[in-house]
Coordinates of N, CA and C in Angstrom, one line a residue:
M20 N 1.0 -1.3 0.1 CA -0.2 0.1 0.1 C 0.9 1.4 0.0
W21 N 0.3 2.3 -0.7 CA 1.0 3.6 -0.8 C 1.4 4.3 0.7
L22 N 0.4 3.9 1.5 CA 0.8 4.5 3.1 C 1.8 3.9 3.8
F23 N 2.6 2.8 3.2 CA 3.5 2.3 3.9 C 4.7 2.9 3.2
F24 N 4.7 3.3 2.1 CA 5.8 4.1 1.2 C 5.9 5.5 1.8
V25 N 4.7 6.1 2.2 CA 4.8 7.4 2.7 C 5.4 7.4 4.2
A26 N 5.2 6.3 4.9 CA 5.7 6.1 6.2 C 7.3 5.9 5.9
F27 N 7.7 5.1 5.2 CA 8.9 4.7 4.8 C 9.9 6.2 4.5
V28 N 9.4 6.9 3.7 CA 9.8 8.2 3.2 C 10.1 9.2 4.3
G29 N 8.9 9.1 5.1 CA 9.0 10.2 6.3 C 9.7 9.8 7.2
Y30 N 9.8 8.5 7.8 CA 10.9 7.9 8.6 C 12.3 8.2 8.2
T31 N 12.5 7.8 7.1 CA 13.8 7.9 6.3 C 14.3 9.5 6.5
T32 N 13.5 10.2 6.1 CA 13.9 11.7 5.9 C 13.9 12.3 7.4
A33 N 13.1 12.1 8.3 CA 13.2 12.5 9.7 C 14.5 12.2 10.5
I34 N 14.9 10.8 10.2 CA 16.0 10.4 10.9 C 17.3 10.7 10.2
W35 N 17.4 10.3 9.0 CA 18.8 10.7 8.3 C 19.0 12.1 7.8
V36 N 18.0 13.0 7.6 CA 18.3 14.4 7.5 C 18.8 14.9 8.9
H37 N 17.9 14.5 9.9 CA 18.5 15.0 11.4 C 19.7 14.7 11.5
R38 N 20.3 13.4 11.2 CA 21.4 13.0 11.7 C 22.6 13.6 10.9
K39 N 22.2 14.0 9.5 CA 23.2 14.9 8.9 C 23.4 16.2 9.1
K40 N 22.2 16.8 9.4 CA 22.0 18.4 9.6 C 21.8 18.9 11.0
G41 N 21.2 17.9 11.9 CA 21.0 18.3 13.1 C 19.5 18.4 13.6
P42 N 19.1 18.8 14.4 CA 17.6 18.7 14.9 C 17.1 20.0 14.0
G43 N 15.7 19.9 13.8 CA 15.0 21.0 13.2 C 13.6 21.0 13.5
R44 N 12.8 22.0 13.5 CA 11.3 22.2 13.7 C 10.6 21.2 12.8
W45 N 11.1 21.0 11.8 CA 10.3 20.2 10.6 C 10.3 18.8 11.0
R46 N 11.2 18.1 12.0 CA 11.4 16.7 12.1 C 10.4 16.1 12.6
L47 N 9.7 16.7 13.9 CA 8.6 16.1 14.5 C 7.3 15.9 13.8
P48 N 7.0 17.1 13.0 CA 5.9 16.9 12.1 C 5.9 15.7 11.0
V49 N 7.1 15.9 10.4 CA 7.4 14.7 9.4 C 7.5 13.4 10.0
F50 N 7.9 13.2 11.3 CA 7.9 11.9 11.9 C 6.4 11.4 12.2
F51 N 5.6 12.5 12.7 CA 4.2 12.2 13.2 C 3.4 11.8 11.9
V52 N 3.6 12.5 10.8 CA 3.0 12.0 9.4 C 3.3 10.8 9.1
A53 N 4.5 10.2 9.4 CA 5.2 9.1 8.9 C 4.5 7.8 9.9
L54 N 4.4 8.3 11.3 CA 3.6 7.2 12.1 C 2.3 7.2 11.8
L55 N 1.6 8.2 11.3 CA 0.2 8.2 11.2 C 0.1 7.3 9.9
A56 N 0.6 7.6 8.8 CA 0.7 6.7 7.6 C 0.8 5.2 8.0
D57 N 1.8 5.0 8.7 CA 2.2 3.7 9.1 C 1.0 2.9 9.9
A58 N 0.3 3.7 10.7 CA -0.7 3.4 11.6 C -1.9 2.9 10.6
L59 N -2.2 4.0 9.8 CA -3.4 3.9 8.7 C -3.1 2.6 7.8
G60 N -2.2 2.5 7.4 CA -1.7 1.5 6.4 C -1.9 -0.1 7.3
T61 N -1.5 0.3 8.5 CA -1.7 -1.1 9.1 C -3.3 -1.4 9.5
Y62 N -3.9 -0.4 9.9 CA -5.3 -0.6 9.8 C -6.1 -1.0 8.7
F63 N -5.7 -0.1 7.5 CA -6.4 -0.8 6.1 C -6.1 -2.1 5.9
A64 N -4.8 -2.4 6.1 CA -4.2 -3.8 5.9 C -5.2 -5.0 6.5
C65 N -5.3 -4.6 7.8 CA -6.0 -5.6 8.6 C -7.5 -5.6 8.2
A66 N -8.2 -4.4 7.7 CA -9.5 -4.3 7.5 C -9.6 -5.1 6.1
R67 N -8.7 -5.1 5.4 CA -9.0 -5.9 3.9 C -8.9 -7.4 4.2
V68 N -8.3 -8.0 5.1 CA -8.4 -9.3 5.6 C -9.6 -9.9 6.1
S69 N -10.4 -10.7 5.4 CA -11.5 -11.0 6.1 C -11.6 -11.8 7.4
T70 N -10.4 -12.3 7.8 CA -10.2 -12.9 9.1 C -10.1 -11.9 10.2
G71 N -9.6 -10.7 9.9 CA -9.4 -9.8 10.9 C -7.8 -9.8 11.3
V72 N -7.4 -9.6 12.2 CA -6.1 -9.5 12.7 C -5.5 -11.0 12.7
S73 N -4.5 -11.3 12.2 CA -3.9 -12.7 12.4 C -2.6 -12.5 13.1
F74 N -2.1 -13.7 13.4 CA -0.8 -13.8 14.2 C 0.3 -14.5 13.4
S75 N 0.3 -14.0 12.3 CA 1.4 -14.7 11.3 C 2.7 -13.9 11.5
P76 N 4.0 -14.7 11.3 CA 5.1 -13.9 11.4 C 5.1 -12.6 10.6
H77 N 4.4 -12.5 9.7 CA 4.4 -11.2 8.9 C 3.7 -10.3 9.9
A78 N 2.6 -10.5 10.3 CA 1.6 -9.6 11.0 C 2.5 -9.2 12.3
V79 N 2.9 -10.2 12.9 CA 3.7 -9.8 14.1 C 4.8 -9.0 14.1
A80 N 5.6 -9.2 13.0 CA 6.8 -8.2 12.8 C 6.3 -6.7 12.5
G81 N 5.1 -6.8 11.6 CA 4.5 -5.5 11.3 C 4.1 -4.8 12.6
F82 N 3.5 -5.3 13.5 CA 3.0 -4.7 14.7 C 4.0 -4.2 15.7
V83 N 5.1 -5.2 15.6 CA 6.3 -4.8 16.2 C 7.1 -3.6 15.9
A84 N 7.1 -3.6 14.6 CA 7.7 -2.2 13.8 C 7.1 -1.0 14.2
L85 N 5.6 -1.2 14.0 CA 4.9 0.1 14.4 C 4.9 0.7 15.9
A86 N 5.2 -0.4 16.8 CA 5.5 -0.2 18.1 C 6.6 0.5 18.4
I87 N 7.7 0.1 17.7 CA 8.9 0.5 17.8 C 9.0 2.1 17.3
M88 N 8.3 2.4 16.1 CA 8.3 3.8 15.7 C 7.3 4.4 16.5
A89 N 6.5 4.0 17.2 CA 5.6 4.7 18.1 C 6.4 5.3 19.4
L90 N 7.3 4.3 20.1 CA 8.1 4.7 21.0 C 9.4 5.7 20.5
H91 N 9.6 5.4 19.1 CA 10.6 6.1 18.5 C 10.1 7.8 18.6
F92 N 9.0 7.8 18.3 CA 8.5 9.1 18.2 C 8.4 9.8 19.6
T93 N 7.8 8.9 20.4 CA 7.8 9.4 21.9 C 9.3 9.9 22.3
W94 N 10.3 9.1 22.0 CA 11.6 9.4 22.2 C 11.9 10.6 21.5
A95 N 11.7 11.0 20.2 CA 11.9 12.0 19.6 C 11.4 13.5 20.4
L96 N 10.1 13.4 20.7 CA 9.3 14.3 21.5 C 10.4 14.7 22.9
L97 N 10.9 13.6 23.4 CA 11.5 13.9 24.7 C 12.8 14.6 24.4
A98 N 13.4 14.2 23.3 CA 14.9 14.6 22.8 C 14.8 16.1 22.3
E99 N 13.6 16.4 22.0 CA 13.4 17.8 21.4 C 13.5 18.8 22.8
R100 N 13.1 18.1 24.0 CA 13.1 19.2 25.0 C 14.2 19.0 26.0
Y101 N 14.7 17.7 26.1 CA 15.9 17.6 27.2 C 17.0 17.1 26.7
P102 N 18.2 17.6 26.9 CA 19.6 17.3 26.5 C 19.9 15.8 26.5
K103 N 19.7 15.2 27.7 CA 20.4 13.7 27.7 C 19.7 12.8 26.8
P104 N 18.3 12.9 26.6 CA 17.5 12.2 25.5 C 18.0 12.4 24.2
R105 N 18.4 13.8 24.0 CA 18.8 14.1 22.6 C 20.0 13.6 22.3
R106 N 21.0 13.4 23.1 CA 22.4 13.0 22.8 C 22.1 11.3 22.3
L107 N 21.4 10.6 23.4 CA 21.0 9.4 23.0 C 20.4 9.2 21.7
F108 N 19.3 10.0 21.5 CA 18.4 9.9 20.4 C 19.4 10.2 19.1
D109 N 20.2 11.1 19.0 CA 21.4 11.2 18.0 C 22.2 10.0 17.7
R110 N 22.7 9.3 18.7 CA 23.4 8.2 18.7 C 22.6 7.1 18.1
W111 N 21.4 6.9 18.8 CA 21.0 5.4 18.6 C 19.6 5.3 17.7
S112 N 19.2 6.5 17.2 CA 18.0 6.7 16.4 C 18.1 5.9 15.0
P113 N 19.1 5.8 14.4 CA 19.3 5.0 13.2 C 19.0 3.6 13.4
L114 N 19.3 3.3 14.5 CA 19.1 1.6 15.0 C 17.4 1.3 14.7
A115 N 16.8 2.2 15.4 CA 15.1 2.1 15.2 C 14.7 2.1 14.0
W116 N 15.4 3.0 12.9 CA 15.0 3.0 11.6 C 15.0 1.6 11.1

């Protein structure tokens, strides 16, 4: 689905441009739009399946990835405000990507 592509581009832009150029006010809105696109894509993908939510390895990996990005967004919010989470975010953020 195209929403997953939007999420991928948003995450990639927010994380890697931040890493190259440093923090900017644009990062959190782009990250939020990516997370929203990811969540909507997951919702619509589950809605298309007649059996509802399944627990196949693919589905579990998708839900884990969505949870990691939601935690990553929360971390980005903290990094915007506090110096210690910012240093850790700058260093470890690409691993979540």
